[in-house]
PDB file of C-alpha atoms and ligand atoms in Angstrom:
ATOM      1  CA  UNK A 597      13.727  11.543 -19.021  1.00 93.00           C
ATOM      2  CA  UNK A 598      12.654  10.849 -22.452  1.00 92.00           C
ATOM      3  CA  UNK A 599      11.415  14.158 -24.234  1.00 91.00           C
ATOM      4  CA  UNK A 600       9.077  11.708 -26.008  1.00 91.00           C
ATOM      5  CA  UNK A 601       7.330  11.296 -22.962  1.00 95.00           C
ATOM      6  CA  UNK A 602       5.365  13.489 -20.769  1.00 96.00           C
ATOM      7  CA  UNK A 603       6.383  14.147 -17.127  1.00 98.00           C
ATOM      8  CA  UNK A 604       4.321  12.717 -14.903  1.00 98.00           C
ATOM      9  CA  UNK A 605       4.454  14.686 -10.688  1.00 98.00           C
ATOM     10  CA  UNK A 606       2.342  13.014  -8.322  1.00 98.00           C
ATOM     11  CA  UNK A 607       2.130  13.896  -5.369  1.00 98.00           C
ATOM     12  CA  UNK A 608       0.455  10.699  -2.752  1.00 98.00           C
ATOM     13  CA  UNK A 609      -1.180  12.782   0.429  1.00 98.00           C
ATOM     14  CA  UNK A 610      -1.599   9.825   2.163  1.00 98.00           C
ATOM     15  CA  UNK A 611      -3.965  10.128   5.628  1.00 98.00           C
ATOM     16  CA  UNK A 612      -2.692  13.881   5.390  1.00 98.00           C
ATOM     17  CA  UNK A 613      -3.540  16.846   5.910  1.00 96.00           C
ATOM     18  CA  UNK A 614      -5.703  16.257   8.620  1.00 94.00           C
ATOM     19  CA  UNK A 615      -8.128  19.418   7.915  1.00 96.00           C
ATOM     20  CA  UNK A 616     -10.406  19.968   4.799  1.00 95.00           C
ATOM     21  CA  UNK A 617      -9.335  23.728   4.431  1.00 96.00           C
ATOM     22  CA  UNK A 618      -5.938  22.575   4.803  1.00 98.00           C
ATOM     23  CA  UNK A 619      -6.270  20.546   2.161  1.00 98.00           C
ATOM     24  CA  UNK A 620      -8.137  23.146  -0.167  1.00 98.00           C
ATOM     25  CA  UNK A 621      -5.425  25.308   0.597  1.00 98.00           C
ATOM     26  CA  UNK A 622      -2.876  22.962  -0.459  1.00 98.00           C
ATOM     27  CA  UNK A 623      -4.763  21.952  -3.528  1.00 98.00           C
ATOM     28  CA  UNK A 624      -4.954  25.374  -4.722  1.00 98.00           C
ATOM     29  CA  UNK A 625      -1.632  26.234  -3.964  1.00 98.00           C
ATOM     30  CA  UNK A 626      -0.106  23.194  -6.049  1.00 98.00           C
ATOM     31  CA  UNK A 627      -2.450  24.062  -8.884  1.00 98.00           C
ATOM     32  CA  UNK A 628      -1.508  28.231  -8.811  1.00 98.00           C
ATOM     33  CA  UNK A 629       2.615  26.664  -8.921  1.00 98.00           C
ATOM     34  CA  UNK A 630       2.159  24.000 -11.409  1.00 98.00           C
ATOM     35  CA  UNK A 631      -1.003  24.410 -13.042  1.00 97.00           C
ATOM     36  CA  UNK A 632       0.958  25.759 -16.113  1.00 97.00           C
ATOM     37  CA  UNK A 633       3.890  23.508 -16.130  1.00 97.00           C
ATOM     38  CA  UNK A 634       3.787  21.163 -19.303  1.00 97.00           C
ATOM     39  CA  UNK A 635       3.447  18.364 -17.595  1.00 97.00           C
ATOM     40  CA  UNK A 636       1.387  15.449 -16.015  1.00 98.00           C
ATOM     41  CA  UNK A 637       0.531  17.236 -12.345  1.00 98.00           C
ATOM     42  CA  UNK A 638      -1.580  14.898  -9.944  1.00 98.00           C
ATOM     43  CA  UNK A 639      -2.373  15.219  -6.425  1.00 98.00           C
ATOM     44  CA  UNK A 640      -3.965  12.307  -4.424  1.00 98.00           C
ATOM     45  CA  UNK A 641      -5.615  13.466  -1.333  1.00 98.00           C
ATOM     46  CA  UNK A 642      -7.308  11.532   0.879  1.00 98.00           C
ATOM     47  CA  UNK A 643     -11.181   9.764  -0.572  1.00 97.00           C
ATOM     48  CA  UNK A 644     -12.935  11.953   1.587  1.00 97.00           C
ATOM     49  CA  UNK A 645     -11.815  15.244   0.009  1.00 96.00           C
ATOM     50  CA  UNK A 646     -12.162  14.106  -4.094  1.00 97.00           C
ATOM     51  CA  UNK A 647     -14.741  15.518  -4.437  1.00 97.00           C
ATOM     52  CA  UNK A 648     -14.504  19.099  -2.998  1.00 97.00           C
ATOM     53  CA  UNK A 649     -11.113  19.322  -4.516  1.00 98.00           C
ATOM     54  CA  UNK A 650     -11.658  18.235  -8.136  1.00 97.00           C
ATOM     55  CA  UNK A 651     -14.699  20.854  -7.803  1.00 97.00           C
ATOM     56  CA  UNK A 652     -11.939  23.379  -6.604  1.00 97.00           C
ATOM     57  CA  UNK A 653      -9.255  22.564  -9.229  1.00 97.00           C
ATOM     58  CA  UNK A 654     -11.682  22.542 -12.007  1.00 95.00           C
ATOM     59  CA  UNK A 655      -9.065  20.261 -14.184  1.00 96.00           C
ATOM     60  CA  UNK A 656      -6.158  22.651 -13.409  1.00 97.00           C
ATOM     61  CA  UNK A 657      -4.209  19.893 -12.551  1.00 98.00           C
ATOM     62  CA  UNK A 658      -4.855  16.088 -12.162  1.00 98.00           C
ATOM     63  CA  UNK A 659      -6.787  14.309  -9.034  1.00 98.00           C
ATOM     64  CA  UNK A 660      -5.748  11.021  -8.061  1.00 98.00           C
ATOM     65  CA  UNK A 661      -7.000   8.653  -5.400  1.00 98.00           C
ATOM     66  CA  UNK A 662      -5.080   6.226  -3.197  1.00 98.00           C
ATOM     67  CA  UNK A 663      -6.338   2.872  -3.878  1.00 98.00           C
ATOM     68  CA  UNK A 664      -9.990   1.845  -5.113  1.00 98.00           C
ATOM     69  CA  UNK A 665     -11.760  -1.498  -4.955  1.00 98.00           C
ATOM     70  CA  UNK A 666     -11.791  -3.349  -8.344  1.00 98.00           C
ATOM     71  CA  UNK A 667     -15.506  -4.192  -8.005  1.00 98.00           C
ATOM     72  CA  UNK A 668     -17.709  -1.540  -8.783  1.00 98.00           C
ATOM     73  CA  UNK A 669     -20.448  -2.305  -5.924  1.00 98.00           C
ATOM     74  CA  UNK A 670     -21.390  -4.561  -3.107  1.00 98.00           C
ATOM     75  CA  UNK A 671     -20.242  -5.376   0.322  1.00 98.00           C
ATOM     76  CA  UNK A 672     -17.270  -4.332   0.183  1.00 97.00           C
ATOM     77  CA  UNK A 673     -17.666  -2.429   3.512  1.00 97.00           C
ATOM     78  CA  UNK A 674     -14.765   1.025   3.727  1.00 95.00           C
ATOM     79  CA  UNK A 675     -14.168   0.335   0.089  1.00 97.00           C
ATOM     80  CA  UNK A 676     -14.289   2.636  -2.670  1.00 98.00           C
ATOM     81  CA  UNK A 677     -15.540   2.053  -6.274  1.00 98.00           C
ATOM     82  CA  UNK A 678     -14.201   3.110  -9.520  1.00 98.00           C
ATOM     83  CA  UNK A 679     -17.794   4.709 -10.587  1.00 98.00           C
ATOM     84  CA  UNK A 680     -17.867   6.553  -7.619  1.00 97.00           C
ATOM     85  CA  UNK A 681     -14.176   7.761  -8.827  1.00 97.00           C
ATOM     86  CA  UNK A 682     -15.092   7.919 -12.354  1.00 91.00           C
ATOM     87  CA  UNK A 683     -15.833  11.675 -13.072  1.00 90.00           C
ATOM     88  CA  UNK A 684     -13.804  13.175  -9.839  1.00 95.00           C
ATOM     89  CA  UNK A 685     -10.686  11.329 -10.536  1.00 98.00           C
ATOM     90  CA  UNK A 686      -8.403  10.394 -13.539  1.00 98.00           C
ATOM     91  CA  UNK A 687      -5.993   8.495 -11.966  1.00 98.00           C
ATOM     92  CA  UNK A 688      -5.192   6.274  -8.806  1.00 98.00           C
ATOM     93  CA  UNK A 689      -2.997   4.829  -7.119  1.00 98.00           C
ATOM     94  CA  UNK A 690      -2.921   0.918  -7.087  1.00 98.00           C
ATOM     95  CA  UNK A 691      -0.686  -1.306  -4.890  1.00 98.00           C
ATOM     96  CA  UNK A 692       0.902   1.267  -2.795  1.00 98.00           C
ATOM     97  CA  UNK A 693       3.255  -0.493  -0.001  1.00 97.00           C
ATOM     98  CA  UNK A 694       1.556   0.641   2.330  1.00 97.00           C
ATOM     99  CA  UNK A 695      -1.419  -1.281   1.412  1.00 97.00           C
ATOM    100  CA  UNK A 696       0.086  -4.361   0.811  1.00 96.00           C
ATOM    101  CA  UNK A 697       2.037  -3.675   4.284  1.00 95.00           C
ATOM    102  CA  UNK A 698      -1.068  -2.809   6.246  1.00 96.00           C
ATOM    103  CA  UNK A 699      -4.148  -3.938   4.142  1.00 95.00           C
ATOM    104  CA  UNK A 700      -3.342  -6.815   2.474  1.00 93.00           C
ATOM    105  CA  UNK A 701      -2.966  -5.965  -0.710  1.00 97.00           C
ATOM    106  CA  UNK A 702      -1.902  -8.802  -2.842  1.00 98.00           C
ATOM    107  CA  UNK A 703      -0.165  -9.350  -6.462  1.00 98.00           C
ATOM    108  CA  UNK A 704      -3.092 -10.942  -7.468  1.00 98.00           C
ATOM    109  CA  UNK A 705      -5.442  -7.689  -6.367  1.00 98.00           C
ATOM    110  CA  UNK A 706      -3.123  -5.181  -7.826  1.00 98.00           C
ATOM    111  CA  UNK A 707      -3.634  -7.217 -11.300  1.00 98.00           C
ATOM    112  CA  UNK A 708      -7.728  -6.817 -10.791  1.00 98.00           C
ATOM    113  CA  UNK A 709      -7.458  -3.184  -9.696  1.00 98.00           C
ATOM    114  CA  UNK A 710      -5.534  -2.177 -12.185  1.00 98.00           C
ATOM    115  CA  UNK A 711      -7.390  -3.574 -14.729  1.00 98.00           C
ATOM    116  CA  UNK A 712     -11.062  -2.658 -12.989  1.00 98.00           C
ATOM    117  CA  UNK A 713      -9.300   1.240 -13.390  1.00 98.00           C
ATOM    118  CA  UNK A 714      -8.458   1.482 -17.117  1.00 98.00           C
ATOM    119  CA  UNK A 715     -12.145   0.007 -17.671  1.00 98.00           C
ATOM    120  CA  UNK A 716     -13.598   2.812 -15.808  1.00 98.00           C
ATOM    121  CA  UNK A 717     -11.623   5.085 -17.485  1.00 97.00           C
ATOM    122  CA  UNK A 718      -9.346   5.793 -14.368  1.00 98.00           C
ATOM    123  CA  UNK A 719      -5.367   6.026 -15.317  1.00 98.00           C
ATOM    124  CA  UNK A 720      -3.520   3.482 -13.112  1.00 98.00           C
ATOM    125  CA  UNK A 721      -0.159   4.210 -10.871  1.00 98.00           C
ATOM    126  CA  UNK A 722       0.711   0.798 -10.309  1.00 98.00           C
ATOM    127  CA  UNK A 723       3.304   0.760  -7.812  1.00 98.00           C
ATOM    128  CA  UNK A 724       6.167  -1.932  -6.949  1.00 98.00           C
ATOM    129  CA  UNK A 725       9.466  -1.914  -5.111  1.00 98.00           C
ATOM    130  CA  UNK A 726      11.542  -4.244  -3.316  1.00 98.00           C
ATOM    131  CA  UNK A 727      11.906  -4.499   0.550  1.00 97.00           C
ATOM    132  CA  UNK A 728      14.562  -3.563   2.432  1.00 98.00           C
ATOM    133  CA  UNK A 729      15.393  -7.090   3.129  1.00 98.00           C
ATOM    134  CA  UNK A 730      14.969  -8.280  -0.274  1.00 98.00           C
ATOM    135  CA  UNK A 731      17.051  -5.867  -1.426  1.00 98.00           C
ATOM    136  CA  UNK A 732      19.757  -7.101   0.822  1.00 98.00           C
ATOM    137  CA  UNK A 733      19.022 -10.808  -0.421  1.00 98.00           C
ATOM    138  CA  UNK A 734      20.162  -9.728  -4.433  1.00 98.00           C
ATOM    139  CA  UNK A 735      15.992 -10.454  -4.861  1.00 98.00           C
ATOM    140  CA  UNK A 736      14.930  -6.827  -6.731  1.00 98.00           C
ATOM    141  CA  UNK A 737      14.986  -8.640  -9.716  1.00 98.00           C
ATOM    142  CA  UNK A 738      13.003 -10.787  -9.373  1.00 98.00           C
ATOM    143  CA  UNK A 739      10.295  -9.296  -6.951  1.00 98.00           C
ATOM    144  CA  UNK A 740      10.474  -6.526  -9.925  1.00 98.00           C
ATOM    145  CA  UNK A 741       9.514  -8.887 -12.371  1.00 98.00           C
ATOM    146  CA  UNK A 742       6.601 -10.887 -10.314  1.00 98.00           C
ATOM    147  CA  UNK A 743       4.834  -8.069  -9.400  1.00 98.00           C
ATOM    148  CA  UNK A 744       5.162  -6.004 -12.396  1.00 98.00           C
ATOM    149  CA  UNK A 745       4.279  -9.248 -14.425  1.00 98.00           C
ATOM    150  CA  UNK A 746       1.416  -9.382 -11.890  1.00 98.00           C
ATOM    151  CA  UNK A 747       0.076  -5.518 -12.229  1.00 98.00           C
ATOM    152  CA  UNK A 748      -0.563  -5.744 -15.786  1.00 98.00           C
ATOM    153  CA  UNK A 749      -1.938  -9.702 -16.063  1.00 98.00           C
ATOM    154  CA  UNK A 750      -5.107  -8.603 -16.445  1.00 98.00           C
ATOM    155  CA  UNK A 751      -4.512  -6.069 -19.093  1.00 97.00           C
ATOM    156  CA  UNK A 752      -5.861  -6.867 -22.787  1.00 95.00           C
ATOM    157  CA  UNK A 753      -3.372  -4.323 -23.966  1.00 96.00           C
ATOM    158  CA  UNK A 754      -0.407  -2.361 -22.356  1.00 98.00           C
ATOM    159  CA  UNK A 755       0.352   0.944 -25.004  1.00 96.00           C
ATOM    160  CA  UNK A 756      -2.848   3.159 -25.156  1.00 96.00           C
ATOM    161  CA  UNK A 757      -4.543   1.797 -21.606  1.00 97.00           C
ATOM    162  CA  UNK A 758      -3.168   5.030 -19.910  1.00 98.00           C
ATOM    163  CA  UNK A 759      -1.363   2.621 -17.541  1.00 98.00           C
ATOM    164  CA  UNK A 760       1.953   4.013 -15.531  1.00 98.00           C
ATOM    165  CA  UNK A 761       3.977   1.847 -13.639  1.00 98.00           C
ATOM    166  CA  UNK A 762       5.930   3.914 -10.069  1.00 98.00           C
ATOM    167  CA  UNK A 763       9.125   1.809  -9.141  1.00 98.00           C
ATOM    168  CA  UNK A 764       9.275   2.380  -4.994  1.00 98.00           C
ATOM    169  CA  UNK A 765      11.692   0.742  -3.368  1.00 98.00           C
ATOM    170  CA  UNK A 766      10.142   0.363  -0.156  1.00 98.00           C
ATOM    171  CA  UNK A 767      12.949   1.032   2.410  1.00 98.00           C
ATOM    172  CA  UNK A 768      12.789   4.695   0.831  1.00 98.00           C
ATOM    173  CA  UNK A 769       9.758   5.208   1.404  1.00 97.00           C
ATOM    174  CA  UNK A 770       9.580   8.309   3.891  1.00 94.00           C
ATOM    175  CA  UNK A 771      13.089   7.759   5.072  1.00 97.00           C
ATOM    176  CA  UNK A 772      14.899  10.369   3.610  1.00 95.00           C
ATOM    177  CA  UNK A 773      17.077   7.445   2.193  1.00 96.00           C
ATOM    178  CA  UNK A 774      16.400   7.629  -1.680  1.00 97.00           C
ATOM    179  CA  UNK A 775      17.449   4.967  -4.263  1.00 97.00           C
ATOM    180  CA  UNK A 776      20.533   6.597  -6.220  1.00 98.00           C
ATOM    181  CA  UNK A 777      19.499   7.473  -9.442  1.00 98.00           C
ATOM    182  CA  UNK A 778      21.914   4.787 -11.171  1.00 98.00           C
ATOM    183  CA  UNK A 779      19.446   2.300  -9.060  1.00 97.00           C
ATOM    184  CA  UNK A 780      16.409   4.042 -10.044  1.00 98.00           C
ATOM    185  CA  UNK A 781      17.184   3.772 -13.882  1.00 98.00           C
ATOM    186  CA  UNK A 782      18.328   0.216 -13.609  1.00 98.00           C
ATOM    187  CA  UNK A 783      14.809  -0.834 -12.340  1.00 98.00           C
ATOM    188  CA  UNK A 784      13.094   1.588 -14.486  1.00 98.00           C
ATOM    189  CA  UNK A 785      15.045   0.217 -17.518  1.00 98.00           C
ATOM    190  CA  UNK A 786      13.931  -3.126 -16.428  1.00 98.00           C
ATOM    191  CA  UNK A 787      10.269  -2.271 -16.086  1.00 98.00           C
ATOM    192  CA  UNK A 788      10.342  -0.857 -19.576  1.00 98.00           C
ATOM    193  CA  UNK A 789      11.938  -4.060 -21.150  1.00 98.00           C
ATOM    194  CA  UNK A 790       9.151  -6.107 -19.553  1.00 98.00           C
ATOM    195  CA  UNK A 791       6.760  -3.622 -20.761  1.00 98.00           C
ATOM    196  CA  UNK A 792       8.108  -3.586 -24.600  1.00 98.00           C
ATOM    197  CA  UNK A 793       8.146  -8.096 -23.401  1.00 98.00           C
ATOM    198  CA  UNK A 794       4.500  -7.778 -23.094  1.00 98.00           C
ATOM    199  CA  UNK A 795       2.840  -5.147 -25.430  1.00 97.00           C
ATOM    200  CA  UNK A 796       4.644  -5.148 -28.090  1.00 96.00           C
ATOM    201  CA  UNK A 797       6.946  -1.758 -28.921  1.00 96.00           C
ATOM    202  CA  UNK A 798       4.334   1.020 -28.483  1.00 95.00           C
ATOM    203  CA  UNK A 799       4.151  -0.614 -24.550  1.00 95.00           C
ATOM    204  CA  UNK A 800       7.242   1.517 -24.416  1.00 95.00           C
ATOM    205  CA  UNK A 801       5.297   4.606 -23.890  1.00 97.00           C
ATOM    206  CA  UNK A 802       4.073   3.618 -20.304  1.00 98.00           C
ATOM    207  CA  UNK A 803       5.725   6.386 -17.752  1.00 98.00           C
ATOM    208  CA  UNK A 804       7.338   5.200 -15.567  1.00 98.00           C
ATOM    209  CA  UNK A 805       8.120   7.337 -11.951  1.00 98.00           C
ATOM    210  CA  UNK A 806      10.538   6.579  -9.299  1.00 98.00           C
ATOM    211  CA  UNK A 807       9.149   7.205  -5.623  1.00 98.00           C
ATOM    212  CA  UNK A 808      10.856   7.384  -2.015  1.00 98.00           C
ATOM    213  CA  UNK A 809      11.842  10.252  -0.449  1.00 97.00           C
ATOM    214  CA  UNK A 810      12.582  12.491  -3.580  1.00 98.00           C
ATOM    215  CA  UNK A 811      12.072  16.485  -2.722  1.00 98.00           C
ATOM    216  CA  UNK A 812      13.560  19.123  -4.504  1.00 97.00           C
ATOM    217  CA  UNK A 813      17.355  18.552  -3.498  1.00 97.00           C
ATOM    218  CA  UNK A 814      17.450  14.926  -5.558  1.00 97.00           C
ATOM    219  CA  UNK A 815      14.672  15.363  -8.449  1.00 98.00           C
ATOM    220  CA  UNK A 816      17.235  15.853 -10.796  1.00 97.00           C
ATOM    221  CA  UNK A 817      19.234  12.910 -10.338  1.00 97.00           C
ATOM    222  CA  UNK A 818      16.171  10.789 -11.142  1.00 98.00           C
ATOM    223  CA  UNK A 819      14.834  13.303 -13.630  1.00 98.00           C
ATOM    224  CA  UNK A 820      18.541  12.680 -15.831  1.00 97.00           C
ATOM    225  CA  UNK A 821      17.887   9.210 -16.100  1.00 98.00           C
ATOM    226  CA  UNK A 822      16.408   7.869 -19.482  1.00 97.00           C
ATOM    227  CA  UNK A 823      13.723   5.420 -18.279  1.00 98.00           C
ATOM    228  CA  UNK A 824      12.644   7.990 -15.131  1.00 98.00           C
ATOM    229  CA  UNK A 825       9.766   9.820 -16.426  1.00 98.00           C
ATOM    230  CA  UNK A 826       8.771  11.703 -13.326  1.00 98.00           C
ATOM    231  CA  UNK A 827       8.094  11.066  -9.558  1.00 98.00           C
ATOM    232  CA  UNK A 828       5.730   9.288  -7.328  1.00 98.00           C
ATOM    233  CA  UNK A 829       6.132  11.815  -4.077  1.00 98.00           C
ATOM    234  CA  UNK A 830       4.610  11.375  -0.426  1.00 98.00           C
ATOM    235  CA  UNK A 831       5.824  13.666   2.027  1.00 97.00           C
ATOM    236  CA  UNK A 832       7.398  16.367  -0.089  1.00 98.00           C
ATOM    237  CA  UNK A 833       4.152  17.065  -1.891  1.00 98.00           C
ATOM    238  CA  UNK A 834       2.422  18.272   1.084  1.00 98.00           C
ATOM    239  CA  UNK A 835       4.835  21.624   0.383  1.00 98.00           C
ATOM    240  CA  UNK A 836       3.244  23.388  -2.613  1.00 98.00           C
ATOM    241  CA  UNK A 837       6.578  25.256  -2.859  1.00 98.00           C
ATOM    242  CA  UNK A 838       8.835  22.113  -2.467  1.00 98.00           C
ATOM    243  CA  UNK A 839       6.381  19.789  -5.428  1.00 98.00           C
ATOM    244  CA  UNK A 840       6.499  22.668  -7.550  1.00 98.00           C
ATOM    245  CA  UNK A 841      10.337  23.026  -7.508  1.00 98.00           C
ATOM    246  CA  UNK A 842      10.139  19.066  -8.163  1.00 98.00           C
ATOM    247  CA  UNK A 843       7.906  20.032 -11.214  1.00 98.00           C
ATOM    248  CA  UNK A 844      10.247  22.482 -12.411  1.00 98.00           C
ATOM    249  CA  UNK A 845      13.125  19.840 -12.485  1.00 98.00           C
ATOM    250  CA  UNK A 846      10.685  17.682 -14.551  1.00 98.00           C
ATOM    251  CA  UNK A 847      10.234  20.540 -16.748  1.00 97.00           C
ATOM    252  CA  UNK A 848      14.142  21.385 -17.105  1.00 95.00           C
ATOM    253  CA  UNK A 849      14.615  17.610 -17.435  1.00 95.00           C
ATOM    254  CA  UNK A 850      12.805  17.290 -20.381  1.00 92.00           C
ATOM    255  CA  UNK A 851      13.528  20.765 -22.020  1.00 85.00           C
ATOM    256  CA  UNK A 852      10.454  22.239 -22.690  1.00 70.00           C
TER     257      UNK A 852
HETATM  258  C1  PEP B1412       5.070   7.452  -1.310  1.00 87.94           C
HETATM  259  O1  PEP B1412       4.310   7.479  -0.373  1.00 87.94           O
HETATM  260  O2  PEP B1412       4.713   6.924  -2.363  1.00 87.94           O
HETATM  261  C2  PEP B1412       6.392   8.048  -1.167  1.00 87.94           C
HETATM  262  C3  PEP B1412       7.235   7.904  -2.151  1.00 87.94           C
HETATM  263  O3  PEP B1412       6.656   8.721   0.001  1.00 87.94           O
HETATM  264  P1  PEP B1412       7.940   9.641   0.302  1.00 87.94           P
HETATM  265  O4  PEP B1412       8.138  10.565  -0.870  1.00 87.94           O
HETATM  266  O5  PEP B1412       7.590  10.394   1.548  1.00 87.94           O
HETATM  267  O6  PEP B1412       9.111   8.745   0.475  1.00 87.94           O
END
């Protein structure tokens, strides 16, 4: 981590948990841990609970959601759109795997979204990562570089847009098999030359998180690297105790 920078902890619910007191409870309990911490906190429930939960937090800590449409109304039917998130959220997640795995979420798509967010004021996660079997191939290069290239086409400017970028290789994604951090830094490093490529110096200010299956045990590997600036985290932010010990690496990591 780059003192420079600000930590950013976010912590992706996904379709979890499966109660709405369950998940004020675990709202409030992230925000008591980490609601002090100098750093970017975010939790990303599900749509349905936004709202009840950025009432609850009262901006204690960030509120993310999981994708959004990039159009703002229509018939779009399921879809959600970023006026409706405008005001409850300030960030969300765009181009998760799991939505280009199971919902067809394309390059081109994560381009429009991501722009359609910073022009409702929302601050994008763009998220890209290899799969297993491009991995294997030698292709994380270059799948790095399309979709990254891809995220931010639509941008009219990179520094100042409130844009971060998550690296997430998908093969460890909720497998318990985590990039190493050496890995993590040479894609992050990567990102951030494309970055710098495209916007000019300042561009070089974009966080940029490394997700798939980081918990407690491993934050600090990632959090030692100099183009990690914090964590993109599914399953081990649905234990308030086990994010906030991630935020605390952060914290340590950066020295503050
Ligand atoms: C994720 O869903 O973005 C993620 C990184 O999940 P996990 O931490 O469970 O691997």
């Amino acid at each position: 981590m780059n003192p420079n920078r600000t930590p950013v902890i976010a912590g992706n619910w996904k379709m979890n948990p499966a109660a709405p007191g369950d998940a004020l409870a675990l709202a409030n309990g992230v925000a008591e841990r980490m609601g002090a911490l100098p750093i970017e906190t975010v939790v990303c429930p599900p749509t349905i609970w936004l709202e009840s939960i950025a009432v609850a937090l009262a901006g204690r800590i960030g509120v993310g959601a999981q994708t959004m449409a990039s159009q703002e109304k229509g018939a779009f039917t399921g879809e959600t759109s970023p006026l409706m998130l405008a005001g409850l959220a300030g960030w969300v997640i765009i181009g998760h795997s799991e939505r280009r795995q199971y919902d067809g979420e394309t390059d081109e798509r994560v381009g429009l979204k991501t722009a359609s967010a910073i022009a409702h004021g929302l601050r994008p996660i763009a998220a890209i990562g290899e799969r297993l079997e491009q991995r294997e191939a030698g292709e994380t290069e270059a799948v790095i570089d399309r979709q990254l290239r891809a995220a931010v086409s639509q941008l009219e400017r990179i520094a100042g847009s409130g844009l971060a970028v998550a690296y997430e290789p998908v093969w460890a994604i909720g497998t318990g098999n985590a990039a190493s951090g050496a890995d993590a830094q040479a894609v992050g490093a990567q990102i951030r030359a494309i970055l710098v490529e495209l916007g000019g110096e300042a561009a070089a200010e974009v966080p940029i998180l490394y997700g798939g299956s980081v918990t407690a045990a491993n934050a600090t590997e990632f959090f030692g690297q100099p183009d990690i600036d914090g964590a993109l985290v599914g399953g081990a932010s649905l234990d308030p105790d086990g994010f906030a010990a991630i935020g605390a690496a952060a914290v340590g990591a950066v020295g503050r």
